[in-house]
Amino acid sequence: MKKIFSNILLLILVLLITLVAVPWNRIDQWGFEIAFLTDNEVLIKGGIGALTIILGLIFLFISNKQYKDNGQVKNSTKNLAVLPMLIYSVSTMAFTAYLAYSMYFAVGLTSLAQLLIFVGSLGAILTILFLGYILVFEYKRVNNFGRFFRTIFLIELVIGTAAISYWHLNYRVSTSYPNISTRYMILLVPLFLLLFFIYLIFSAKISKNHETQNDLENELAVQSRKQNKNVSTEKGSMIISKEQPIVSNSDNLDPTNIVFQDVQVDPEFSRMNNQANQANSIEYYIEKPKMFKPLSPSFDELVAYIRELPQVVTKLDDDRITFYVDRKPFLVLMNFGNYYRMAFKYDLEQGIRLIIKYPTISKNKSTKEELWFKANNYGDIPKEVIYNIVKTAYNNYSS
């Protein structure tokens, strides 16, 4: 309920703030007339700017409290703290840019100063959008002190852009303002809303990726602590090279005779998975594309490539092929004809990058003691990426 309320509040604020970009000199051209808005345009738009500053300060304190209590800031709080001031600054500069454009091209008062103001306003909008990207997506990552200074910067941005807009309107445009045509400026409102919804979708995707990364990092940290606890510290233990034979009762043991361990692949990723239960598995969502692309490399080409790597041992089972180096598995392949599946030992950071870029790649949860990932290749994963996955997984053990 709180999330829905915050989104509704943010949408109302965006609608209100985008009206700042629209000149109110001739409201009657849109089919209605409200003299109060035209007569008090500067005061109302200034009041909207003050409202964005107040909201920024309120949600700054809320953000700091959330960070102190939970170690993170909610997306809805971040948006309410940053977006209103950011959108207001862009709106005031858009208002100034249009007036300067009209004065230079439409009204006929050719002036180098108006041209410079127009170009400068466009440059300011681009700069604000660039800085806004940094401010919005770093707001959750920094500490409370960093959020405080970012809020101060946004407040200065609101005041500065509002002052420029006020100066231009009253000292450069005032006499010609009532005659400037602004019929199509109302289209800025749906344009701003479209950009706002695109931002929400993009922000939600990035937030989800960060949550996945944090979960993987936390899981890896837990695994590292468990492995450290299991390290033997007894006297008499020793590290031997791979070439040195293992001797027991004066008999040499060949290390290659040791049984190769199997890789536990997630049930929904296994070829023997019950087809009747597909609707409850991840396969139902990501493993049934409408059409398959040509596989490059093909399954046979990939197997041949892996077997050519130095010191690789191949274990063939009914439903999979497992590849080992130094008796440790690093890759599992499963052939399904028009596509194939891979499970591979991989680095955390590189694995997260793959998950973010390719939706058919995810973490293999069954290998709890080691970090493995899994992928379905329907032909949509580039050939170079497939080979790079193999090389990296191989080098994790061979290096």
GROMACS .gro file of C-alpha atoms in nm:
model
  399
    1MET     CA    1   0.000   0.000   0.000
    2LYS     CA    2   0.282   0.242   0.087
    3LYS     CA    3   0.453   0.171  -0.246
    4ILE     CA    4   0.132   0.237  -0.442
    5PHE     CA    5   0.070   0.559  -0.250
    6SER     CA    6   0.426   0.681  -0.310
    7ASN     CA    7   0.399   0.608  -0.684
    8ILE     CA    8   0.067   0.796  -0.707
    9LEU     CA    9   0.217   1.090  -0.516
   10LEU     CA   10   0.521   1.091  -0.744
   11LEU     CA   11   0.302   1.082  -1.057
   12ILE     CA   12   0.096   1.379  -0.933
   13LEU     CA   13   0.415   1.572  -0.857
   14VAL     CA   14   0.557   1.499  -1.203
   15LEU     CA   15   0.235   1.622  -1.367
   16LEU     CA   16   0.241   1.938  -1.158
   17ILE     CA   17   0.609   2.012  -1.213
   18THR     CA   18   0.599   1.958  -1.590
   19LEU     CA   19   0.343   2.241  -1.613
   20VAL     CA   20   0.630   2.472  -1.515
   21ALA     CA   21   0.779   2.415  -1.860
   22VAL     CA   22   0.457   2.537  -2.028
   23PRO     CA   23   0.409   2.916  -2.067
   24TRP     CA   24   0.074   3.037  -1.926
   25ASN     CA   25   0.056   3.360  -2.125
   26ARG     CA   26  -0.233   3.244  -2.348
   27ILE     CA   27  -0.422   2.968  -2.172
   28ASP     CA   28  -0.735   3.045  -2.376
   29GLN     CA   29  -0.575   2.885  -2.684
   30TRP     CA   30  -0.632   2.541  -2.524
   31GLY     CA   31  -1.009   2.593  -2.494
   32PHE     CA   32  -1.038   2.741  -2.144
   33GLU     CA   33  -0.929   3.054  -1.962
   34ILE     CA   34  -0.812   3.091  -1.601
   35ALA     CA   35  -0.699   3.447  -1.545
   36PHE     CA   36  -0.567   3.365  -1.199
   37LEU     CA   37  -0.300   3.135  -1.344
   38THR     CA   38  -0.187   3.388  -1.603
   39ASP     CA   39  -0.173   3.676  -1.354
   40ASN     CA   40   0.016   3.478  -1.089
   41GLU     CA   41   0.230   3.253  -1.309
   42VAL     CA   42   0.563   3.349  -1.151
   43LEU     CA   43   0.436   3.307  -0.795
   44ILE     CA   44   0.273   2.971  -0.864
   45LYS     CA   45   0.575   2.829  -1.044
   46GLY     CA   46   0.801   2.963  -0.770
   47GLY     CA   47   0.578   2.795  -0.513
   48ILE     CA   48   0.609   2.465  -0.699
   49GLY     CA   49   0.987   2.500  -0.680
   50ALA     CA   50   0.967   2.566  -0.306
   51LEU     CA   51   0.749   2.255  -0.270
   52THR     CA   52   1.012   2.039  -0.443
   53ILE     CA   53   1.278   2.170  -0.203
   54ILE     CA   54   1.062   2.095   0.102
   55LEU     CA   55   0.990   1.743  -0.024
   56GLY     CA   56   1.360   1.691  -0.096
   57LEU     CA   57   1.450   1.780   0.264
   58ILE     CA   58   1.170   1.567   0.412
   59PHE     CA   59   1.265   1.259   0.213
   60LEU     CA   60   1.634   1.322   0.282
   61PHE     CA   61   1.565   1.262   0.652
   62ILE     CA   62   1.345   0.961   0.568
   63SER     CA   63   1.623   0.819   0.346
   64ASN     CA   64   1.884   0.863   0.617
   65LYS     CA   65   1.659   0.690   0.871
   66GLN     CA   66   1.598   0.397   0.634
   67TYR     CA   67   1.972   0.368   0.571
   68LYS     CA   68   2.043   0.377   0.944
   69ASP     CA   69   1.778   0.117   1.031
   70ASN     CA   70   1.796  -0.118   0.731
   71GLY     CA   71   2.130  -0.041   0.564
   72GLN     CA   72   1.960   0.066   0.240
   73VAL     CA   73   1.720   0.323   0.093
   74LYS     CA   74   1.395   0.226  -0.078
   75ASN     CA   75   1.349   0.313  -0.445
   76SER     CA   76   1.026   0.502  -0.377
   77THR     CA   77   1.198   0.719  -0.114
   78LYS     CA   78   1.490   0.789  -0.346
   79ASN     CA   79   1.257   0.893  -0.628
   80LEU     CA   80   1.058   1.132  -0.409
   81ALA     CA   81   1.377   1.284  -0.269
   82VAL     CA   82   1.552   1.347  -0.602
   83LEU     CA   83   1.316   1.347  -0.901
   84PRO     CA   84   1.091   1.647  -0.814
   85MET     CA   85   1.385   1.889  -0.783
   86LEU     CA   86   1.555   1.740  -1.088
   87ILE     CA   87   1.244   1.762  -1.309
   88TYR     CA   88   1.174   2.115  -1.187
   89SER     CA   89   1.521   2.230  -1.295
   90VAL     CA   90   1.474   2.075  -1.640
   91SER     CA   91   1.126   2.231  -1.671
   92THR     CA   92   1.245   2.584  -1.589
   93MET     CA   93   1.528   2.555  -1.841
   94ALA     CA   94   1.286   2.421  -2.105
   95PHE     CA   95   1.061   2.721  -2.037
   96THR     CA   96   1.355   2.960  -2.079
   97ALA     CA   97   1.481   2.784  -2.392
   98TYR     CA   98   1.142   2.810  -2.565
   99LEU     CA   99   1.102   3.179  -2.486
  100ALA     CA  100   1.453   3.252  -2.615
  101TYR     CA  101   1.379   3.049  -2.929
  102SER     CA  102   1.055   3.238  -2.989
  103MET     CA  103   1.220   3.575  -2.937
  104TYR     CA  104   1.503   3.496  -3.176
  105PHE     CA  105   1.317   3.316  -3.456
  106ALA     CA  106   0.942   3.374  -3.429
  107VAL     CA  107   0.884   3.725  -3.296
  108GLY     CA  108   1.155   3.870  -3.515
  109LEU     CA  109   1.363   4.043  -3.250
  110THR     CA  110   1.690   3.905  -3.382
  111SER     CA  111   1.934   3.920  -3.094
  112LEU     CA  112   2.261   3.747  -3.030
  113ALA     CA  113   2.181   3.747  -2.658
  114GLN     CA  114   1.860   3.548  -2.715
  115LEU     CA  115   2.048   3.299  -2.931
  116LEU     CA  116   2.309   3.253  -2.658
  117ILE     CA  117   2.036   3.209  -2.396
  118PHE     CA  118   1.863   2.951  -2.615
  119VAL     CA  119   2.181   2.750  -2.675
  120GLY     CA  120   2.286   2.787  -2.312
  121SER     CA  121   1.947   2.662  -2.190
  122LEU     CA  122   1.971   2.353  -2.410
  123GLY     CA  123   2.322   2.290  -2.278
  124ALA     CA  124   2.197   2.332  -1.922
  125ILE     CA  125   1.919   2.077  -1.983
  126LEU     CA  126   2.167   1.819  -2.115
  127THR     CA  127   2.402   1.886  -1.823
  128ILE     CA  128   2.120   1.850  -1.570
  129LEU     CA  129   2.011   1.521  -1.726
  130PHE     CA  130   2.368   1.389  -1.713
  131LEU     CA  131   2.417   1.500  -1.353
  132GLY     CA  132   2.070   1.370  -1.271
  133TYR     CA  133   2.167   1.022  -1.388
  134ILE     CA  134   2.459   1.026  -1.144
  135LEU     CA  135   2.257   1.178  -0.860
  136VAL     CA  136   1.963   0.941  -0.893
  137PHE     CA  137   2.156   0.615  -0.922
  138GLU     CA  138   2.417   0.707  -0.659
  139TYR     CA  139   2.162   0.828  -0.406
  140LYS     CA  140   2.113   0.478  -0.263
  141ARG     CA  141   2.481   0.383  -0.275
  142VAL     CA  142   2.631   0.669  -0.076
  143ASN     CA  143   2.614   0.719   0.300
  144ASN     CA  144   2.397   0.973   0.480
  145PHE     CA  145   2.665   1.243   0.455
  146GLY     CA  146   2.685   1.196   0.077
  147ARG     CA  147   2.306   1.216   0.043
  148PHE     CA  148   2.305   1.542   0.239
  149PHE     CA  149   2.550   1.710   0.001
  150ARG     CA  150   2.364   1.578  -0.305
  151THR     CA  151   2.042   1.726  -0.170
  152ILE     CA  152   2.213   2.062  -0.112
  153PHE     CA  153   2.337   2.053  -0.472
  154LEU     CA  154   1.985   1.983  -0.600
  155ILE     CA  155   1.844   2.270  -0.393
  156GLU     CA  156   2.104   2.504  -0.542
  157LEU     CA  157   2.013   2.372  -0.887
  158VAL     CA  158   1.643   2.448  -0.830
  159ILE     CA  159   1.716   2.800  -0.704
  160GLY     CA  160   1.968   2.872  -0.980
  161THR     CA  161   1.751   2.758  -1.271
  162ALA     CA  162   1.446   2.936  -1.127
  163ALA     CA  163   1.647   3.258  -1.092
  164ILE     CA  164   1.768   3.238  -1.454
  165SER     CA  165   1.414   3.175  -1.577
  166TYR     CA  166   1.277   3.465  -1.369
  167TRP     CA  167   1.547   3.704  -1.492
  168HIS     CA  168   1.492   3.610  -1.856
  169LEU     CA  169   1.113   3.638  -1.833
  170ASN     CA  170   1.103   3.974  -1.656
  171TYR     CA  171   1.403   4.152  -1.803
  172ARG     CA  172   1.439   4.010  -2.155
  173VAL     CA  173   1.093   3.893  -2.263
  174SER     CA  174   0.833   4.074  -2.050
  175THR     CA  175   0.693   4.310  -2.316
  176SER     CA  176   0.666   4.040  -2.585
  177TYR     CA  177   0.555   3.754  -2.358
  178PRO     CA  178   0.177   3.797  -2.409
  179ASN     CA  179   0.218   3.768  -2.788
  180ILE     CA  180   0.436   3.455  -2.799
  181SER     CA  181   0.254   3.151  -2.939
  182THR     CA  182   0.270   2.857  -2.699
  183ARG     CA  183  -0.003   2.630  -2.841
  184TYR     CA  184   0.218   2.323  -2.885
  185MET     CA  185   0.415   2.361  -2.563
  186ILE     CA  186   0.143   2.163  -2.385
  187LEU     CA  187   0.289   1.857  -2.559
  188LEU     CA  188   0.580   1.877  -2.315
  189VAL     CA  189   0.355   1.729  -2.047
  190PRO     CA  190   0.301   1.389  -2.218
  191LEU     CA  191   0.667   1.394  -2.329
  192PHE     CA  192   0.785   1.436  -1.970
  193LEU     CA  193   0.544   1.162  -1.857
  194LEU     CA  194   0.679   0.925  -2.123
  195LEU     CA  195   1.037   0.988  -2.009
  196PHE     CA  196   0.925   0.941  -1.649
  197PHE     CA  197   0.772   0.597  -1.719
  198ILE     CA  198   1.083   0.493  -1.914
  199TYR     CA  199   1.291   0.591  -1.613
  200LEU     CA  200   1.070   0.386  -1.378
  201ILE     CA  201   1.111   0.074  -1.595
  202PHE     CA  202   1.485   0.125  -1.629
  203SER     CA  203   1.523   0.196  -1.256
  204ALA     CA  204   1.326  -0.115  -1.158
  205LYS     CA  205   1.547  -0.332  -1.381
  206ILE     CA  206   1.868  -0.188  -1.234
  207SER     CA  207   1.734  -0.228  -0.880
  208LYS     CA  208   1.653  -0.593  -0.949
  209ASN     CA  209   2.004  -0.653  -1.083
  210HIS     CA  210   2.157  -0.493  -0.775
  211GLU     CA  211   1.944  -0.714  -0.551
  212THR     CA  212   2.065  -1.021  -0.742
  213GLN     CA  213   2.424  -0.905  -0.704
  214ASN     CA  214   2.383  -0.846  -0.331
  215ASP     CA  215   2.224  -1.189  -0.283
  216LEU     CA  216   2.511  -1.357  -0.468
  217GLU     CA  217   2.772  -1.164  -0.272
  218ASN     CA  218   2.606  -1.251   0.059
  219GLU     CA  219   2.583  -1.616  -0.039
  220LEU     CA  220   2.947  -1.618  -0.144
  221ALA     CA  221   3.048  -1.458   0.186
  222VAL     CA  222   2.862  -1.729   0.378
  223GLN     CA  223   3.029  -2.000   0.168
  224SER     CA  224   3.372  -1.846   0.230
  225ARG     CA  225   3.314  -1.847   0.605
  226LYS     CA  226   3.208  -2.212   0.592
  227GLN     CA  227   3.513  -2.307   0.387
  228ASN     CA  228   3.743  -2.127   0.628
  229LYS     CA  229   3.594  -2.321   0.918
  230ASN     CA  230   3.658  -2.648   0.738
  231VAL     CA  231   4.027  -2.582   0.671
  232SER     CA  232   4.233  -2.838   0.854
  233THR     CA  233   4.504  -2.707   1.086
  234GLU     CA  234   4.631  -3.041   1.210
  235LYS     CA  235   5.005  -3.102   1.216
  236GLY     CA  236   5.146  -3.350   0.968
  237SER     CA  237   4.948  -3.223   0.669
  238MET     CA  238   5.137  -3.117   0.359
  239ILE     CA  239   5.086  -2.983   0.008
  240ILE     CA  240   5.225  -3.194  -0.276
  241SER     CA  241   5.266  -3.114  -0.644
  242LYS     CA  242   5.050  -3.276  -0.909
  243GLU     CA  243   5.348  -3.474  -1.043
  244GLN     CA  244   5.435  -3.629  -0.707
  245PRO     CA  245   5.276  -3.975  -0.655
  246ILE     CA  246   5.064  -4.048  -0.349
  247VAL     CA  247   5.221  -4.332  -0.146
  248SER     CA  248   5.030  -4.556   0.094
  249ASN     CA  249   5.188  -4.876   0.239
  250SER     CA  250   5.470  -4.846  -0.015
  251ASP     CA  251   5.221  -4.870  -0.305
  252ASN     CA  252   5.192  -4.584  -0.552
  253LEU     CA  253   4.839  -4.459  -0.619
  254ASP     CA  254   4.748  -4.310  -0.956
  255PRO     CA  255   4.550  -3.990  -0.890
  256THR     CA  256   4.358  -4.032  -1.218
  257ASN     CA  257   4.188  -4.340  -1.072
  258ILE     CA  258   4.014  -4.129  -0.811
  259VAL     CA  259   3.640  -4.104  -0.882
  260PHE     CA  260   3.546  -3.774  -1.046
  261GLN     CA  261   3.279  -3.591  -0.850
  262ASP     CA  262   2.946  -3.503  -1.013
  263VAL     CA  263   2.811  -3.151  -1.044
  264GLN     CA  264   2.472  -3.097  -0.881
  265VAL     CA  265   2.266  -2.913  -1.142
  266ASP     CA  266   1.935  -2.748  -1.049
  267PRO     CA  267   1.638  -2.988  -1.098
  268GLU     CA  268   1.458  -2.761  -1.345
  269PHE     CA  269   1.778  -2.749  -1.550
  270SER     CA  270   1.821  -3.128  -1.573
  271ARG     CA  271   1.726  -3.323  -1.883
  272MET     CA  272   1.543  -3.578  -1.668
  273ASN     CA  273   1.305  -3.313  -1.530
  274ASN     CA  274   0.940  -3.418  -1.517
  275GLN     CA  275   0.776  -3.249  -1.816
  276ALA     CA  276   0.442  -3.239  -1.637
  277ASN     CA  277   0.583  -2.997  -1.382
  278GLN     CA  278   0.727  -2.747  -1.629
  279ALA     CA  279   0.468  -2.484  -1.544
  280ASN     CA  280   0.611  -2.461  -1.192
  281SER     CA  281   0.974  -2.431  -1.299
  282ILE     CA  282   1.187  -2.160  -1.443
  283GLU     CA  283   1.171  -2.337  -1.780
  284TYR     CA  284   0.812  -2.218  -1.817
  285TYR     CA  285   0.929  -1.859  -1.820
  286ILE     CA  286   1.265  -1.847  -1.997
  287GLU     CA  287   1.322  -2.172  -2.182
  288LYS     CA  288   1.045  -2.171  -2.444
  289PRO     CA  289   1.125  -1.907  -2.708
  290LYS     CA  290   0.895  -1.875  -3.007
  291MET     CA  291   1.172  -1.968  -3.249
  292PHE     CA  292   1.527  -2.103  -3.238
  293LYS     CA  293   1.826  -1.941  -3.404
  294PRO     CA  294   2.114  -2.132  -3.567
  295LEU     CA  295   2.355  -2.247  -3.298
  296SER     CA  296   2.705  -2.105  -3.323
  297PRO     CA  297   2.899  -2.289  -3.205
  298SER     CA  298   2.698  -2.609  -3.241
  299PHE     CA  299   2.698  -2.861  -2.959
  300ASP     CA  300   2.949  -3.088  -3.135
  301GLU     CA  301   3.178  -2.796  -3.219
  302LEU     CA  302   3.174  -2.682  -2.858
  303VAL     CA  303   3.250  -3.031  -2.726
  304ALA     CA  304   3.541  -3.067  -2.970
  305TYR     CA  305   3.676  -2.726  -2.869
  306ILE     CA  306   3.667  -2.809  -2.498
  307ARG     CA  307   3.832  -3.149  -2.543
  308GLU     CA  308   4.126  -2.983  -2.718
  309LEU     CA  309   4.208  -2.780  -2.407
  310PRO     CA  310   4.516  -2.913  -2.220
  311GLN     CA  311   4.462  -3.168  -1.940
  312VAL     CA  312   4.084  -3.183  -1.988
  313VAL     CA  313   3.916  -3.510  -1.887
  314THR     CA  314   3.573  -3.588  -2.030
  315LYS     CA  315   3.308  -3.787  -1.843
  316LEU     CA  316   3.014  -3.904  -2.054
  317ASP     CA  317   2.677  -3.981  -1.889
  318ASP     CA  318   2.335  -4.055  -2.034
  319ASP     CA  319   2.208  -3.699  -1.999
  320ARG     CA  320   2.522  -3.486  -1.984
  321ILE     CA  321   2.892  -3.444  -2.055
  322THR     CA  322   3.109  -3.324  -1.767
  323PHE     CA  323   3.455  -3.177  -1.823
  324TYR     CA  324   3.730  -3.187  -1.560
  325VAL     CA  325   4.073  -3.036  -1.517
  326ASP     CA  326   4.296  -3.161  -1.234
  327ARG     CA  327   4.008  -3.387  -1.132
  328LYS     CA  328   3.783  -3.086  -1.070
  329PRO     CA  329   3.470  -3.022  -1.280
  330PHE     CA  330   3.448  -2.685  -1.453
  331LEU     CA  331   3.178  -2.734  -1.718
  332VAL     CA  332   2.868  -2.947  -1.784
  333LEU     CA  333   2.693  -2.970  -2.124
  334MET     CA  334   2.349  -3.111  -2.207
  335ASN     CA  335   2.231  -3.151  -2.568
  336PHE     CA  336   1.866  -3.094  -2.663
  337GLY     CA  337   1.903  -3.087  -3.041
  338ASN     CA  338   1.798  -2.736  -3.140
  339TYR     CA  339   1.951  -2.589  -2.824
  340TYR     CA  340   2.187  -2.693  -2.546
  341ARG     CA  341   2.247  -2.617  -2.180
  342MET     CA  342   2.562  -2.529  -1.993
  343ALA     CA  343   2.654  -2.526  -1.626
  344PHE     CA  344   2.989  -2.365  -1.553
  345LYS     CA  345   3.216  -2.264  -1.266
  346TYR     CA  346   3.257  -1.889  -1.285
  347ASP     CA  347   3.373  -1.575  -1.109
  348LEU     CA  348   3.108  -1.382  -0.915
  349GLU     CA  349   3.150  -1.043  -1.081
  350GLN     CA  350   3.173  -1.186  -1.432
  351GLY     CA  351   2.874  -1.411  -1.366
  352ILE     CA  352   2.663  -1.116  -1.255
  353ARG     CA  353   2.750  -0.931  -1.575
  354LEU     CA  354   2.632  -1.230  -1.778
  355ILE     CA  355   2.304  -1.248  -1.582
  356ILE     CA  356   2.239  -0.879  -1.641
  357LYS     CA  357   2.309  -0.899  -2.015
  358TYR     CA  358   2.157  -1.238  -2.105
  359PRO     CA  359   1.819  -1.342  -1.957
  360THR     CA  360   1.878  -1.715  -2.016
  361ILE     CA  361   2.177  -1.717  -1.777
  362SER     CA  362   2.124  -1.752  -1.402
  363LYS     CA  363   2.289  -1.888  -1.090
  364ASN     CA  364   2.295  -2.264  -1.028
  365LYS     CA  365   2.161  -2.296  -0.674
  366SER     CA  366   2.227  -2.669  -0.626
  367THR     CA  367   2.606  -2.621  -0.604
  368LYS     CA  368   2.591  -2.461  -0.261
  369GLU     CA  369   2.959  -2.503  -0.176
  370GLU     CA  370   3.085  -2.350  -0.501
  371LEU     CA  371   2.976  -2.068  -0.730
  372TRP     CA  372   2.827  -2.212  -1.051
  373PHE     CA  373   2.607  -2.056  -1.317
  374LYS     CA  374   2.379  -2.210  -1.581
  375ALA     CA  375   2.280  -2.103  -1.932
  376ASN     CA  376   2.043  -2.207  -2.209
  377ASN     CA  377   2.179  -2.132  -2.556
  378TYR     CA  378   1.903  -2.104  -2.815
  379GLY     CA  379   2.139  -1.930  -3.054
  380ASP     CA  380   2.091  -1.591  -2.890
  381ILE     CA  381   2.417  -1.597  -2.694
  382PRO     CA  382   2.703  -1.480  -2.920
  383LYS     CA  383   2.972  -1.728  -3.021
  384GLU     CA  384   3.244  -1.517  -2.861
  385VAL     CA  385   3.059  -1.515  -2.529
  386ILE     CA  386   3.021  -1.895  -2.529
  387TYR     CA  387   3.392  -1.947  -2.594
  388ASN     CA  388   3.482  -1.686  -2.333
  389ILE     CA  389   3.267  -1.867  -2.075
  390VAL     CA  390   3.451  -2.192  -2.149
  391LYS     CA  391   3.796  -2.029  -2.135
  392THR     CA  392   3.721  -1.848  -1.809
  393ALA     CA  393   3.574  -2.156  -1.641
  394TYR     CA  394   3.875  -2.360  -1.757
  395ASN     CA  395   4.127  -2.100  -1.642
  396ASN     CA  396   3.969  -2.087  -1.297
  397TYR     CA  397   4.118  -2.431  -1.233
  398SER     CA  398   4.407  -2.461  -1.474
  399SER     CA  399   4.580  -2.137  -1.374
   0.00000   0.00000   0.00000
